[in-house]
Structures are given as structure tokens and as C-alpha cells.
mmCIF file of C-alpha atoms in Angstrom:
data_model
loop_
_atom_site.group_PDB
_atom_site.id
_atom_site.type_symbol
_atom_site.label_atom_id
_atom_site.label_comp_id
_atom_site.label_asym_id
_atom_site.label_seq_id
_atom_site.Cartn_x
_atom_site.Cartn_y
_atom_site.Cartn_z
ATOM 1 C CA MET A 1 0.031 0.008 -0.015
ATOM 2 C CA ASN A 2 1.100 3.547 -0.713
ATOM 3 C CA THR A 3 1.891 5.250 2.555
ATOM 4 C CA THR A 4 3.132 8.372 0.714
ATOM 5 C CA LEU A 5 -0.408 9.534 -0.222
ATOM 6 C CA LYS A 6 -1.454 12.640 1.570
ATOM 7 C CA ARG A 7 -4.969 13.300 0.295
ATOM 8 C CA TRP A 8 -6.322 9.929 -0.641
ATOM 9 C CA LYS A 9 -6.445 6.388 0.678
ATOM 10 C CA GLU A 10 -6.105 3.668 -1.962
ATOM 11 C CA ALA A 11 -9.102 1.374 -2.536
ATOM 12 C CA ALA A 12 -10.656 -1.072 -4.993
ATOM 13 C CA THR A 13 -14.197 -1.814 -6.032
ATOM 14 C CA LEU A 14 -15.871 -4.443 -8.136
ATOM 15 C CA ILE A 15 -18.712 -4.138 -10.625
ATOM 16 C CA LEU A 16 -20.156 -7.606 -10.369
ATOM 17 C CA ALA A 17 -22.589 -8.675 -13.115
ATOM 18 C CA ALA A 18 -24.268 -12.125 -13.029
ATOM 19 C CA GLY A 19 -26.593 -13.921 -15.437
ATOM 20 C CA ARG A 20 -30.186 -14.369 -14.265
ATOM 21 C CA ARG A 21 -32.356 -15.378 -17.255
ATOM 22 C CA LEU A 22 -32.378 -16.143 -20.911
ATOM 23 C CA ALA A 23 -32.436 -13.216 -23.272
ATOM 24 C CA PRO A 24 -35.879 -12.475 -24.713
ATOM 25 C CA ALA A 25 -36.650 -14.067 -28.030
ATOM 26 C CA GLY A 26 -35.354 -12.131 -31.048
ATOM 27 C CA LEU A 27 -32.816 -10.102 -29.038
ATOM 28 C CA SER A 28 -29.531 -10.413 -30.739
ATOM 29 C CA SER A 29 -26.024 -9.373 -29.850
ATOM 30 C CA ARG A 30 -25.291 -5.803 -30.777
ATOM 31 C CA THR A 31 -22.406 -3.453 -30.723
ATOM 32 C CA PRO A 32 -22.344 -0.268 -28.473
ATOM 33 C CA GLU A 33 -24.310 2.646 -29.983
ATOM 34 C CA ALA A 34 -23.695 6.299 -29.387
ATOM 35 C CA PRO A 35 -25.940 8.530 -27.282
ATOM 36 C CA GLY A 36 -28.949 9.576 -29.231
ATOM 37 C CA SER A 37 -29.077 6.277 -31.118
ATOM 38 C CA PRO A 38 -32.222 4.087 -31.251
ATOM 39 C CA LEU A 39 -30.809 2.177 -28.227
ATOM 40 C CA ALA A 40 -30.953 5.379 -26.214
ATOM 41 C CA SER A 41 -34.689 5.744 -26.804
ATOM 42 C CA SER A 42 -35.726 2.099 -26.897
ATOM 43 C CA CYS A 43 -37.745 2.393 -23.717
ATOM 44 C CA GLY A 44 -40.467 4.845 -24.698
ATOM 45 C CA ARG A 45 -40.152 7.911 -22.490
ATOM 46 C CA SER A 46 -36.943 6.559 -20.956
ATOM 47 C CA HIS A 47 -33.536 6.921 -22.482
ATOM 48 C CA LEU A 48 -32.419 3.491 -21.099
ATOM 49 C CA PRO A 49 -32.891 -0.026 -22.573
ATOM 50 C CA HIS A 50 -35.995 -1.619 -21.147
ATOM 51 C CA THR A 51 -35.264 -3.713 -17.999
ATOM 52 C CA THR A 52 -36.585 -6.900 -19.658
ATOM 53 C CA ALA A 53 -33.803 -6.509 -22.294
ATOM 54 C CA PHE A 54 -31.111 -7.471 -19.840
ATOM 55 C CA ASP A 55 -30.197 -11.072 -19.193
ATOM 56 C CA TYR A 56 -28.050 -10.131 -16.047
ATOM 57 C CA ASP A 57 -28.102 -8.135 -12.870
ATOM 58 C CA VAL A 58 -25.454 -6.039 -11.191
ATOM 59 C CA LEU A 59 -24.766 -6.144 -7.455
ATOM 60 C CA LEU A 60 -25.284 -3.145 -5.244
ATOM 61 C CA LEU A 61 -24.728 -2.957 -1.485
ATOM 62 C CA LYS A 62 -26.507 -0.538 0.783
ATOM 63 C CA ARG A 63 -24.132 1.056 3.190
ATOM 64 C CA SER A 64 -25.232 1.455 6.843
ATOM 65 C CA SER A 65 -26.662 4.799 8.027
ATOM 66 C CA LYS A 66 -23.869 4.691 10.667
ATOM 67 C CA SER A 67 -21.109 4.536 7.954
ATOM 68 C CA GLY A 68 -18.626 7.355 8.093
ATOM 69 C CA PHE A 69 -18.398 7.353 4.215
ATOM 70 C CA MET A 70 -21.503 7.712 2.122
ATOM 71 C CA PRO A 71 -24.061 6.464 4.695
ATOM 72 C CA ASN A 72 -27.197 4.871 3.204
ATOM 73 C CA ALA A 73 -25.673 4.914 -0.389
ATOM 74 C CA TYR A 74 -25.996 1.993 -2.730
ATOM 75 C CA VAL A 75 -22.507 1.224 -4.001
ATOM 76 C CA PHE A 76 -20.531 -1.619 -5.685
ATOM 77 C CA PRO A 77 -18.662 -3.975 -3.349
ATOM 78 C CA GLY A 78 -15.195 -2.768 -2.417
ATOM 79 C CA GLY A 79 -13.249 -0.930 0.140
ATOM 80 C CA LYS A 80 -9.859 0.399 1.364
ATOM 81 C CA VAL A 81 -6.725 -1.503 0.593
ATOM 82 C CA ASP A 82 -5.103 -3.339 3.461
ATOM 83 C CA SER A 83 -1.391 -3.894 3.983
ATOM 84 C CA SER A 84 -2.089 -7.633 3.750
ATOM 85 C CA ASP A 85 -3.190 -7.115 0.131
ATOM 86 C CA PHE A 86 0.430 -6.254 -0.661
ATOM 87 C CA SER A 87 1.945 -8.974 1.666
ATOM 88 C CA SER A 88 4.925 -10.880 0.240
ATOM 89 C CA GLU A 89 3.130 -14.008 1.302
ATOM 90 C CA TRP A 90 1.020 -13.759 -1.800
ATOM 91 C CA VAL A 91 4.155 -14.599 -3.911
ATOM 92 C CA ASP A 92 4.110 -18.014 -2.292
ATOM 93 C CA VAL A 93 0.369 -18.406 -2.709
ATOM 94 C CA PHE A 94 0.687 -17.630 -6.414
ATOM 95 C CA GLN A 95 3.923 -19.678 -6.661
ATOM 96 C CA SER A 96 2.986 -21.198 -10.068
ATOM 97 C CA PHE A 97 2.905 -17.664 -11.466
ATOM 98 C CA ARG A 98 6.061 -16.462 -9.729
ATOM 99 C CA ASP A 99 7.846 -16.193 -13.131
ATOM 100 C CA SER A 100 4.909 -14.613 -14.943
ATOM 101 C CA ALA A 101 4.610 -10.864 -15.089
ATOM 102 C CA SER A 102 1.926 -9.572 -12.777
ATOM 103 C CA PHE A 103 1.039 -13.129 -11.692
ATOM 104 C CA GLY A 104 -0.207 -14.119 -15.117
ATOM 105 C CA LEU A 105 -2.473 -11.140 -15.777
ATOM 106 C CA ARG A 106 -2.512 -9.856 -19.376
ATOM 107 C CA SER A 107 -0.269 -6.846 -20.071
ATOM 108 C CA VAL A 108 -1.725 -3.420 -20.639
ATOM 109 C CA THR A 109 -0.719 -1.464 -23.785
ATOM 110 C CA GLN A 110 -1.276 1.981 -22.169
ATOM 111 C CA PRO A 111 2.120 3.868 -22.072
ATOM 112 C CA ALA A 112 3.634 3.716 -18.547
ATOM 113 C CA GLU A 113 3.817 7.536 -18.367
ATOM 114 C CA SER A 114 0.008 7.933 -18.854
ATOM 115 C CA ARG A 115 -0.946 5.047 -16.433
ATOM 116 C CA PRO A 116 -2.910 6.210 -13.358
ATOM 117 C CA PRO A 117 -0.577 6.306 -10.298
ATOM 118 C CA ILE A 118 -2.609 3.653 -8.533
ATOM 119 C CA PHE A 119 -1.303 1.197 -11.169
ATOM 120 C CA ALA A 120 1.937 2.854 -12.219
ATOM 121 C CA THR A 121 3.507 3.247 -8.744
ATOM 122 C CA ASP A 122 6.545 1.050 -8.242
ATOM 123 C CA ARG A 123 5.385 -1.081 -5.402
ATOM 124 C CA LEU A 124 8.735 -2.790 -4.973
ATOM 125 C CA SER A 125 10.274 0.599 -3.980
ATOM 126 C CA LEU A 126 7.494 0.776 -1.287
ATOM 127 C CA GLY A 127 8.523 -2.672 0.039
ATOM 128 C CA SER A 128 6.117 -5.001 -1.662
ATOM 129 C CA PRO A 129 6.875 -7.571 -4.376
ATOM 130 C CA VAL A 130 3.181 -7.632 -5.324
ATOM 131 C CA PRO A 131 2.313 -5.412 -8.323
ATOM 132 C CA GLY A 132 -0.506 -2.913 -7.930
ATOM 133 C CA GLU A 133 -2.582 -4.658 -10.586
ATOM 134 C CA VAL A 134 -2.552 -7.831 -8.469
ATOM 135 C CA ALA A 135 -2.881 -6.271 -4.986
ATOM 136 C CA PHE A 136 -5.955 -4.119 -5.927
ATOM 137 C CA ARG A 137 -7.656 -7.124 -7.444
ATOM 138 C CA ILE A 138 -7.005 -9.081 -4.219
ATOM 139 C CA CYS A 139 -8.382 -6.021 -2.293
ATOM 140 C CA ALA A 140 -11.573 -5.999 -4.440
ATOM 141 C CA LEU A 141 -12.106 -9.794 -4.081
ATOM 142 C CA ARG A 142 -11.422 -9.797 -0.263
ATOM 143 C CA GLU A 143 -13.790 -6.879 0.327
ATOM 144 C CA THR A 144 -16.455 -8.479 -1.826
ATOM 145 C CA PHE A 145 -16.115 -11.631 0.335
ATOM 146 C CA GLU A 146 -16.308 -9.630 3.562
ATOM 147 C CA GLU A 147 -19.215 -7.442 2.608
ATOM 148 C CA CYS A 148 -21.529 -9.896 0.851
ATOM 149 C CA GLY A 149 -20.046 -13.407 1.267
ATOM 150 C CA VAL A 150 -19.222 -13.906 -2.465
ATOM 151 C CA LEU A 151 -15.850 -15.671 -2.788
ATOM 152 C CA LEU A 152 -14.369 -15.615 -6.250
ATOM 153 C CA ALA A 153 -11.487 -18.109 -6.269
ATOM 154 C CA VAL A 154 -10.107 -21.066 -8.258
ATOM 155 C CA SER A 155 -8.841 -24.361 -6.843
ATOM 156 C CA GLN A 156 -5.260 -25.528 -7.283
ATOM 157 C CA GLN A 157 -6.544 -28.079 -9.760
ATOM 158 C CA GLU A 158 -7.957 -25.284 -11.887
ATOM 159 C CA GLU A 159 -4.698 -23.376 -11.322
ATOM 160 C CA LYS A 160 -2.786 -25.877 -13.504
ATOM 161 C CA GLU A 161 -5.224 -25.267 -16.301
ATOM 162 C CA LEU A 162 -4.865 -21.544 -15.952
ATOM 163 C CA LEU A 163 -1.200 -21.953 -16.998
ATOM 164 C CA LEU A 164 -2.258 -23.724 -20.173
ATOM 165 C CA ARG A 165 -5.201 -21.797 -21.458
ATOM 166 C CA ASP A 166 -6.832 -18.410 -21.478
ATOM 167 C CA THR A 167 -9.101 -18.409 -18.419
ATOM 168 C CA GLU A 168 -10.842 -15.181 -19.459
ATOM 169 C CA ALA A 169 -12.409 -16.504 -22.613
ATOM 170 C CA THR A 170 -15.657 -17.166 -20.861
ATOM 171 C CA THR A 171 -17.554 -15.658 -17.966
ATOM 172 C CA ALA A 172 -16.373 -16.692 -14.568
ATOM 173 C CA THR A 173 -17.863 -19.097 -12.032
ATOM 174 C CA CYS A 174 -18.229 -18.513 -8.302
ATOM 175 C CA GLU A 175 -18.058 -22.159 -7.316
ATOM 176 C CA VAL A 176 -15.121 -22.781 -4.902
ATOM 177 C CA ASN A 177 -13.993 -26.311 -4.305
ATOM 178 C CA GLY A 178 -17.368 -27.487 -3.107
ATOM 179 C CA LEU A 179 -17.195 -25.485 0.114
ATOM 180 C CA CYS A 180 -20.202 -25.829 2.449
ATOM 181 C CA SER A 181 -21.865 -22.648 3.605
ATOM 182 C CA SER A 182 -20.879 -23.119 7.245
ATOM 183 C CA GLU A 183 -17.166 -23.430 6.354
ATOM 184 C CA LEU A 184 -17.412 -20.353 4.115
ATOM 185 C CA SER A 185 -19.193 -18.390 6.868
ATOM 186 C CA ARG A 186 -16.480 -19.368 9.359
ATOM 187 C CA TRP A 187 -13.770 -18.115 7.139
ATOM 188 C CA ARG A 188 -15.653 -14.980 6.260
ATOM 189 C CA SER A 189 -15.873 -14.147 10.002
ATOM 190 C CA LEU A 190 -12.098 -14.595 10.396
ATOM 191 C CA VAL A 191 -11.374 -12.379 7.403
ATOM 192 C CA ILE A 192 -13.665 -9.712 8.696
ATOM 193 C CA GLN A 193 -11.771 -9.894 12.003
ATOM 194 C CA ASN A 194 -8.394 -9.666 10.371
ATOM 195 C CA SER A 195 -7.716 -9.097 6.664
ATOM 196 C CA SER A 196 -4.556 -11.159 6.750
ATOM 197 C CA ASN A 197 -6.736 -14.265 7.353
ATOM 198 C CA PHE A 198 -7.606 -14.022 3.642
ATOM 199 C CA ILE A 199 -4.075 -15.236 2.913
ATOM 200 C CA ARG A 200 -4.388 -17.950 5.563
ATOM 201 C CA MET A 201 -7.750 -19.046 4.067
ATOM 202 C CA CYS A 202 -6.315 -19.385 0.549
ATOM 203 C CA ARG A 203 -3.455 -21.493 1.926
ATOM 204 C CA GLU A 204 -5.587 -23.862 3.898
ATOM 205 C CA LEU A 205 -8.311 -24.233 1.351
ATOM 206 C CA GLN A 206 -5.706 -24.453 -1.431
ATOM 207 C CA VAL A 207 -7.409 -21.828 -3.616
ATOM 208 C CA LEU A 208 -6.256 -18.692 -5.337
ATOM 209 C CA PRO A 209 -8.184 -15.383 -5.539
ATOM 210 C CA ASN A 210 -9.467 -15.288 -9.105
ATOM 211 C CA ILE A 211 -7.630 -12.152 -10.116
ATOM 212 C CA TRP A 212 -7.805 -13.212 -13.791
ATOM 213 C CA ALA A 213 -11.606 -12.818 -13.857
ATOM 214 C CA LEU A 214 -11.404 -9.159 -12.910
ATOM 215 C CA HIS A 215 -10.947 -6.673 -15.784
ATOM 216 C CA GLU A 216 -9.628 -3.150 -15.295
ATOM 217 C CA TRP A 217 -12.400 -0.696 -15.898
ATOM 218 C CA SER A 218 -11.758 2.831 -14.510
ATOM 219 C CA ASN A 219 -10.111 4.926 -11.803
ATOM 220 C CA TRP A 220 -12.057 7.427 -9.723
ATOM 221 C CA LEU A 221 -10.800 9.796 -7.027
ATOM 222 C CA THR A 222 -13.040 11.309 -4.415
ATOM 223 C CA PRO A 223 -13.389 15.134 -4.792
ATOM 224 C CA VAL A 224 -13.059 17.430 -1.822
ATOM 225 C CA ALA A 225 -16.705 18.422 -1.818
ATOM 226 C CA GLY A 226 -19.665 16.550 -0.506
ATOM 227 C CA TYR A 227 -19.649 13.203 1.196
ATOM 228 C CA SER A 228 -17.200 13.027 4.082
ATOM 229 C CA ALA A 229 -13.655 13.860 5.008
ATOM 230 C CA ALA A 230 -12.491 10.538 3.681
ATOM 231 C CA ARG A 231 -11.159 10.639 0.094
ATOM 232 C CA PHE A 232 -10.202 7.535 -1.913
ATOM 233 C CA ASP A 233 -8.215 6.748 -5.004
ATOM 234 C CA THR A 234 -10.274 3.752 -6.255
ATOM 235 C CA ALA A 235 -9.496 1.243 -8.899
ATOM 236 C CA PHE A 236 -12.694 -0.034 -10.533
ATOM 237 C CA PHE A 237 -12.832 -3.599 -11.899
ATOM 238 C CA ILE A 238 -15.601 -5.519 -13.610
ATOM 239 C CA CYS A 239 -16.408 -9.261 -13.459
ATOM 240 C CA CYS A 240 -19.150 -11.254 -15.208
ATOM 241 C CA LEU A 241 -20.447 -14.417 -13.659
ATOM 242 C CA GLN A 242 -22.431 -17.153 -15.319
ATOM 243 C CA GLU A 243 -25.006 -17.389 -12.534
ATOM 244 C CA THR A 244 -26.074 -15.179 -9.618
ATOM 245 C CA PRO A 245 -24.258 -16.261 -6.374
ATOM 246 C CA GLN A 246 -25.857 -16.229 -2.969
ATOM 247 C CA THR A 247 -25.135 -13.072 -1.035
ATOM 248 C CA LEU A 248 -25.391 -12.121 2.629
ATOM 249 C CA GLN A 249 -24.769 -8.676 4.088
ATOM 250 C CA ASP A 250 -22.325 -8.322 6.973
ATOM 251 C CA ASP A 251 -24.806 -6.207 9.046
ATOM 252 C CA ARG A 252 -22.029 -3.867 9.959
ATOM 253 C CA GLU A 253 -21.153 -1.631 7.033
ATOM 254 C CA ILE A 254 -23.602 -3.386 4.668
ATOM 255 C CA VAL A 255 -27.310 -3.670 5.536
ATOM 256 C CA ARG A 256 -28.714 -4.854 2.194
ATOM 257 C CA CYS A 257 -27.587 -6.712 -0.893
ATOM 258 C CA GLN A 258 -29.567 -6.011 -4.102
ATOM 259 C CA TRP A 259 -29.341 -7.480 -7.542
ATOM 260 C CA SER A 260 -30.901 -5.391 -10.284
ATOM 261 C CA THR A 261 -30.440 -4.625 -13.959
ATOM 262 C CA PRO A 262 -28.452 -1.455 -14.739
ATOM 263 C CA SER A 263 -31.685 0.164 -16.057
ATOM 264 C CA GLU A 264 -33.625 -0.827 -12.886
ATOM 265 C CA VAL A 265 -30.896 0.820 -10.681
ATOM 266 C CA LEU A 266 -30.909 4.054 -12.673
ATOM 267 C CA GLN A 267 -34.664 4.244 -12.752
ATOM 268 C CA SER A 268 -34.950 3.592 -9.031
ATOM 269 C CA TYR A 269 -32.455 6.271 -8.423
ATOM 270 C CA GLN A 270 -34.332 8.759 -10.627
ATOM 271 C CA ALA A 271 -37.532 7.806 -8.720
ATOM 272 C CA GLN A 272 -35.720 8.684 -5.448
ATOM 273 C CA GLU A 273 -36.172 5.157 -4.183
ATOM 274 C CA PHE A 274 -32.498 5.041 -3.165
ATOM 275 C CA TRP A 275 -29.311 7.027 -3.761
ATOM 276 C CA ILE A 276 -26.238 6.104 -5.755
ATOM 277 C CA PRO A 277 -23.018 8.165 -5.908
ATOM 278 C CA PRO A 278 -21.993 9.850 -9.179
ATOM 279 C CA PRO A 279 -19.334 7.216 -10.135
ATOM 280 C CA GLN A 280 -22.045 4.534 -9.844
ATOM 281 C CA PHE A 281 -24.400 6.675 -11.928
ATOM 282 C CA TYR A 282 -21.738 7.211 -14.609
ATOM 283 C CA GLU A 283 -20.587 3.593 -14.793
ATOM 284 C CA LEU A 284 -24.081 2.073 -14.810
ATOM 285 C CA SER A 285 -25.074 4.493 -17.584
ATOM 286 C CA ARG A 286 -22.339 3.191 -19.857
ATOM 287 C CA ILE A 287 -22.919 -0.464 -18.896
ATOM 288 C CA CYS A 288 -26.436 0.077 -20.271
ATOM 289 C CA HIS A 289 -24.902 -0.220 -23.728
ATOM 290 C CA PHE A 290 -24.847 -4.020 -23.121
ATOM 291 C CA PRO A 291 -28.194 -5.697 -22.409
ATOM 292 C CA LEU A 292 -26.478 -9.096 -22.901
ATOM 293 C CA LEU A 293 -23.991 -10.431 -20.412
ATOM 294 C CA ASN A 294 -21.710 -12.078 -22.949
ATOM 295 C CA ASP A 295 -21.447 -8.772 -24.844
ATOM 296 C CA LEU A 296 -20.526 -6.924 -21.644
ATOM 297 C CA HIS A 297 -17.971 -9.626 -20.788
ATOM 298 C CA ASN A 298 -16.367 -9.609 -24.235
ATOM 299 C CA PHE A 299 -16.145 -5.850 -24.350
ATOM 300 C CA SER A 300 -14.771 -5.490 -20.836
ATOM 301 C CA ARG A 301 -12.203 -8.223 -21.367
ATOM 302 C CA GLN A 302 -10.964 -6.864 -24.690
ATOM 303 C CA ARG A 303 -10.964 -3.240 -23.614
ATOM 304 C CA ALA A 304 -9.162 -3.900 -20.269
ATOM 305 C CA THR A 305 -5.793 -4.350 -21.958
ATOM 306 C CA LYS A 306 -5.994 -0.710 -23.268
ATOM 307 C CA GLY A 307 -5.718 0.816 -19.720
ATOM 308 C CA CYS A 308 -7.702 3.642 -18.234
ATOM 309 C CA GLU A 309 -7.578 7.290 -17.301
ATOM 310 C CA GLN A 310 -7.447 8.756 -13.784
ATOM 311 C CA TRP A 311 -10.622 10.761 -13.105
ATOM 312 C CA LEU A 312 -10.631 13.337 -10.373
ATOM 313 C CA PRO A 313 -13.880 15.389 -10.557
ATOM 314 C CA VAL A 314 -13.393 19.128 -10.128
ATOM 315 C CA VAL A 315 -16.416 20.821 -8.728
ATOM 316 C CA PHE A 316 -17.708 24.220 -10.002
ATOM 317 C CA PRO A 317 -20.537 25.459 -7.736
ATOM 318 C CA GLU A 318 -23.484 27.118 -9.404
ATOM 319 C CA ASP A 319 -26.360 29.071 -7.898
ATOM 320 C CA GLU A 320 -28.723 26.068 -7.229
ATOM 321 C CA HIS A 321 -26.597 23.109 -8.369
ATOM 322 C CA HIS A 322 -22.988 22.141 -8.940
ATOM 323 C CA ILE A 323 -20.963 20.786 -11.869
ATOM 324 C CA SER A 324 -18.350 18.144 -11.583
ATOM 325 C CA VAL A 325 -15.934 18.518 -14.483
ATOM 326 C CA LEU A 326 -13.967 15.506 -15.686
ATOM 327 C CA PRO A 327 -10.776 15.190 -17.816
ATOM 328 C CA GLY A 328 -11.317 16.313 -21.452
ATOM 329 C CA ASP A 329 -13.797 19.035 -20.513
ATOM 330 C CA LYS A 330 -12.873 22.516 -21.728
ATOM 331 C CA LEU A 331 -12.927 23.714 -18.052
ATOM 332 C CA TYR A 332 -10.756 20.887 -16.576
ATOM 333 C CA PRO A 333 -7.751 22.442 -14.731
ATOM 334 C CA LEU A 334 -4.282 21.687 -15.959
ATOM 335 C CA ASP A 335 -3.192 20.978 -12.358
ATOM 336 C CA ASN A 336 -5.636 18.545 -10.773
ATOM 337 C CA SER A 337 -3.269 17.178 -8.158
ATOM 338 C CA GLY A 338 -5.272 18.267 -5.174
ATOM 339 C CA LYS A 339 -7.661 21.192 -5.466
ATOM 340 C CA THR A 340 -11.039 19.771 -6.541
ATOM 341 C CA GLN A 341 -13.342 22.730 -5.959
ATOM 342 C CA VAL A 342 -13.070 25.875 -8.028
ATOM 343 C CA ASP A 343 -14.795 29.210 -7.389
ATOM 344 C CA SER A 344 -16.472 30.101 -10.691
ATOM 345 C CA SER A 345 -15.329 33.720 -10.201
ATOM 346 C CA THR A 346 -11.670 32.710 -10.434
ATOM 347 C CA ASP A 347 -9.779 32.020 -13.644
ATOM 348 C CA PRO A 348 -8.062 28.681 -13.251
ATOM 349 C CA GLN A 349 -5.501 27.420 -15.750
ATOM 350 C CA LEU A 350 -7.466 25.189 -17.966
ATOM 351 C CA GLU A 351 -6.868 22.374 -20.420
ATOM 352 C CA GLU A 352 -6.756 23.473 -24.018
ATOM 353 C CA PRO A 353 -8.883 20.846 -25.830
ATOM 354 C CA GLN A 354 -8.837 20.778 -29.599
ATOM 355 C CA ASP A 355 -12.604 21.409 -29.485
ATOM 356 C CA SER A 356 -13.500 24.540 -27.500
ATOM 357 C CA SER A 357 -16.987 23.124 -26.951
ATOM 358 C CA ALA A 358 -15.625 19.923 -25.287
ATOM 359 C CA LEU A 359 -17.884 18.810 -22.451
ATOM 360 C CA HIS A 360 -17.301 16.041 -19.944
ATOM 361 C CA ARG A 361 -19.284 16.868 -16.783
ATOM 362 C CA ILE A 362 -21.827 15.698 -14.328
ATOM 363 C CA VAL A 363 -24.448 18.357 -13.460
ATOM 364 C CA ILE A 364 -26.113 17.678 -10.092
ATOM 365 C CA LEU A 365 -29.213 19.720 -9.307
ATOM 366 C CA ASN A 366 -29.916 17.669 -6.116
ATOM 367 C CA PRO A 367 -28.904 14.288 -4.851
ATOM 368 C CA TYR A 368 -31.483 12.596 -7.062
ATOM 369 C CA SER A 369 -31.245 14.699 -10.158
ATOM 370 C CA THR A 370 -28.090 14.106 -12.166
ATOM 371 C CA THR A 371 -27.423 14.878 -15.808
ATOM 372 C CA LEU A 372 -24.431 13.976 -17.940
ATOM 373 C CA GLN A 373 -23.171 16.450 -20.554
ATOM 374 C CA ILE A 374 -20.531 14.841 -22.779
ATOM 375 C CA THR A 375 -19.264 15.668 -26.182
ATOM 376 C CA ILE A 376 -15.734 14.237 -26.039
ATOM 377 C CA LYS A 377 -14.492 10.935 -27.366
ATOM 378 C CA PRO A 378 -13.509 8.486 -24.631
ATOM 379 C CA LYS A 379 -9.884 7.370 -24.329
ATOM 380 C CA TYR A 380 -8.534 3.793 -24.201
ATOM 381 C CA SER A 381 -11.345 2.313 -26.390
ATOM 382 C CA HIS A 382 -13.873 2.946 -23.580
ATOM 383 C CA LEU A 383 -17.581 3.782 -23.841
ATOM 384 C CA LEU A 384 -19.467 7.008 -23.130
ATOM 385 C CA PRO A 385 -22.637 6.682 -21.035
ATOM 386 C CA ILE A 386 -26.032 6.516 -22.600
ATOM 387 C CA ILE A 387 -27.077 10.084 -22.022
ATOM 388 C CA LYS A 388 -30.486 11.249 -21.190
ATOM 389 C CA PRO A 389 -31.695 14.004 -23.572
ATOM 390 C CA THR A 390 -31.529 17.339 -21.839
ATOM 391 C CA SER A 391 -34.872 18.792 -20.706
ATOM 392 C CA ALA A 392 -35.800 22.418 -20.830
ATOM 393 C CA HIS A 393 -36.451 22.135 -17.105
ATOM 394 C CA GLU A 394 -32.964 20.914 -16.330
ATOM 395 C CA PRO A 395 -30.126 23.277 -15.470
ATOM 396 C CA GLN A 396 -27.942 24.456 -18.338
ATOM 397 C CA SER A 397 -24.271 25.087 -17.617
ATOM 398 C CA GLN A 398 -23.182 28.686 -17.963
ATOM 399 C CA LEU A 399 -19.477 27.872 -17.505
#
């Protein structure tokens, strides 16, 4: 873990998608379509695909009202990195991959100088032989196990096959060595008590955390405004499962587990049935391009080798709302290293995009009214969200 960080704590989160039913008759695989395309208006008055179009759900966890960070929010599983996630003991656990770069993970083509620091930081210089790409996947898997009881791992028998074939060609399975629920519950309690017990569990059960099933998706940093004093530099991964696993909240930080389609989540948020933070809103909006699980899996797997961009929202307060500006927007500051709230009366040094009309921003009128304004082209072969057509009643940016 990076003890040199002053403003943020490193974390990892997992977008977990799982198949739940057969696709409706006549629904065929399709490629992502741009905002404003027929897909964006295929649900009548909604801009989202109809909920029945999806053959999978995504997992959201409701945080406790007593939580110090985003209380009552529905979020993806995940949490703060622990020193045990970078423990040298993992080198022995993954001994069959000791001579493989990043424990057998596929290499990323993104130039090293443009990689987000959460991945580019030399962890060996910080005292750990475990690369960041590995440790943050371990963190996401451990936190998912702690928070909702879903353990994504492979047995040592499967490990031998991993060395011989591409394990990421199909969606993953959550079955682990035929473990009974009581044994899994016992280990979960031990891991919750002490994160280092995750290593012990893997040794004794002779399993490996399935880091190969997780695909790099995005990197979000918490802005200074809004939710709490805690700020996180979070690696987002995505994983697609063939079937929905059984979940169980921990009744400490997590008080509810909910499986819903991306459209259902966004519609429930807009109906003020529950609250999701802006990163969840953004990511679910672009996942909506894929009603079929296999399409989502294939895209995320192929795109992951391209890398990702570090996103630190910079907040411009307006009279009755605020605007979170993201990289690529014409107003995004050149120096985004720490200051994340800008007085609109000031004149910050800004990026100079080729297009002076470049927009990449989240407009938030209130906690349940969020609009995306985007005209840029995404980097690293990623997707833009499906954008709701702007209403005359919604705030227009004057910046």
C-alpha cells in the first residue's frame, strides 16, 4: 500500500454482473451505440434499454446509516486496501505464477507515463513484491467476500489449467472447491476480524483469488466536496459471472444486498427510491450499452488491456446546483493534483482541448437529479454513457 499519499487512501471496487435469465426471443447481440441512437430511446419515455432487455443483474450494497463514508448509499462491493493485500506471502500463494509478469495477468498497452498512479506506482520501491494490478484485485475480491459473502476463487486443480489456457475467454464461475456454507461463513468471519486471514484461508483451502476474472475498468478519485472527510483513489474492476451467487450482508457496514439490472438501478435512483453516488451513476449509464452479459464480458475483457484514465472530478458550484468537471472538458484544470473545488469567479489554468466546446461533466441539481453532458471521445477504447436528452427544465451550464 502507498503510505506516501497525503490526500487519498487507495481502494478497490468490483462491478459484479451475473446472469439471471435467458435473453428475450429475437434479441440479438449488438455493438455499443452512441448517445442519441435508437438504443438510447428504446424504452419509450426513458432513455435506457427496457429492464426486460437485460439477461443479467449487477450487485449493489446498501451502506449502513452509521457509516462514516456515504451512509445509506448503494454502492458496488469494495473498500480500502489493507497492507495484507500487498503482503509478500502472496508470492508463495501464487507460486505457479512467480515467473509470470503480474502473476499471469494480461499486459496493458497503455504507455507507462500515462498510467494512473494507482497502477503505475513502483510497489517494490515501497517494500512490496506484489504489483499494484494484483494487489488491488486481491483487495476487491477480499472486500467483496467480507461485505456480501461472495468468494471468487479457483482451486489448485484449476490453477494448473490456468497456466495452459486463456481463463478469461468465458464468464467466470463463483463455485469454490465444493465448500459448504458453514465453512465459508467461518472463514468470512475470520477475514472480517483480520484481513490477513484471507491469505491464511487461501493457503488452507488451497485456492487462489481469481484475479484473472477481474478486468480493469476505471479509476475514480473522491473530490473534496460533498460526502465526508475521507477521500479515496479507487480502482474499478468488472467481473461477469455465469450465474447469480448467494449473498449475505455483513450487518456492519452493509445492511442490504440488491441484484438489479443497470436500467432498474438508474430508474430507481431517478424515482428517489434510493441514492447512488456519481461514479455509480456514470458507470451504470455506460454499462447500459450492453443488455447481454456475454457482450458486456467480451467488451470489458478486450478493452481492459487498453488501460484507463485517472478521473478526479473538479467541482464548480453554481447558484442552485454544482457541476463536476472530468478530464477532457474545456474547463478541466491543468493541475488536478489536489484542488477539487473551483470558485467560478476565479480564472483557473485550464486544459486546451482541440474542441472549444468539449464537455465532460456531471451536473447535479440535487442528490436525485443528475445529468451527464458529454461531447468528447473516450480514451482507451472505452464507452460513453447513454445520455438522457436534456430537458428544458434541467439546469444548463453557464460555465
